[in-house]
Amino acid sequence: MRNVAKILLLTGALAFVSACASTEYVISTTEGMMITTSGKPKLDEKTGMYTYKDSEGREATIKKDDVRQIMER
């Protein structure tokens, strides 16, 4: 019985950690669009582009100049 409780506790903790790791962000653009991302967008200073994963898991980019604000959801 104790092993089952430990397994359930460990499973719950892992689920909590994995849920926290996939935080959503919203990119507000200068044109008024709202883009939901899976994870925090990363800025490449050399190219001036943000790279992010969209809500369907596809990688996408957007120019830094086109971004008004990035908010954690």
Coordinates of C-alpha atoms in Angstrom, one line a residue:
M1 CA 0.0 0.0 0.0
R2 CA 2.8 2.4 0.8
N3 CA 4.4 1.8 -2.6
V4 CA 1.2 2.7 -4.4
A5 CA 0.9 5.9 -2.4
K6 CA 4.5 6.8 -3.3
I7 CA 3.9 6.1 -7.0
L8 CA 0.8 8.2 -7.0
L9 CA 2.6 11.0 -5.2
L10 CA 5.5 10.9 -7.7
T11 CA 3.2 10.7 -10.7
G12 CA 1.3 13.8 -9.4
A13 CA 4.5 15.7 -8.8
L14 CA 5.8 14.9 -12.3
A15 CA 2.5 16.0 -13.9
F16 CA 2.7 19.3 -12.0
V17 CA 6.3 19.9 -13.1
S18 CA 5.5 19.1 -16.7
A19 CA 2.5 21.4 -16.7
C20 CA 4.5 24.3 -15.3
A21 CA 7.2 23.7 -18.0
S22 CA 4.8 24.4 -20.8
T23 CA 3.7 27.9 -19.9
E24 CA 1.8 29.8 -22.5
Y25 CA 2.7 33.3 -23.7
V26 CA 0.8 35.7 -25.8
I27 CA 2.6 37.9 -28.3
S28 CA 0.8 41.2 -29.0
T29 CA 1.8 42.6 -32.4
T30 CA 1.9 46.1 -33.7
E31 CA -0.9 45.2 -36.1
G32 CA -3.2 44.2 -33.2
M33 CA -2.9 40.4 -33.5
M34 CA -2.6 38.1 -30.5
I35 CA -0.5 35.0 -31.0
T36 CA -0.6 32.3 -28.3
T37 CA 2.7 30.4 -27.9
S38 CA 3.7 27.2 -26.2
G39 CA 6.7 28.3 -24.1
K40 CA 8.6 31.6 -24.0
P41 CA 9.6 33.1 -27.3
K42 CA 13.4 33.4 -27.7
L43 CA 15.0 36.5 -29.3
D44 CA 17.9 36.0 -31.7
E45 CA 19.8 39.4 -31.3
K46 CA 21.7 38.8 -34.6
T47 CA 18.6 38.4 -36.8
G48 CA 16.2 40.5 -34.7
M49 CA 13.7 37.7 -34.8
Y50 CA 11.7 35.9 -32.1
T51 CA 11.3 32.2 -32.5
Y52 CA 8.4 30.4 -30.8
K53 CA 6.2 27.4 -31.0
D54 CA 2.6 28.1 -31.9
S55 CA -0.4 26.5 -30.2
E56 CA -0.1 23.5 -32.6
G57 CA 3.6 22.9 -31.8
R58 CA 4.9 24.3 -35.1
E59 CA 8.0 26.5 -34.9
A60 CA 7.5 30.1 -36.2
T61 CA 9.3 33.4 -36.2
I62 CA 8.3 37.1 -36.0
K63 CA 10.3 40.2 -36.3
K64 CA 11.2 42.0 -33.1
D65 CA 9.9 45.3 -34.6
D66 CA 6.5 43.7 -35.2
V67 CA 6.1 42.7 -31.5
R68 CA 4.4 45.2 -29.1
Q69 CA 4.4 43.1 -26.0
I70 CA 5.0 39.5 -24.8
M71 CA 2.8 38.5 -21.8
E72 CA 2.8 35.3 -19.8
R73 CA -0.6 33.7 -19.7

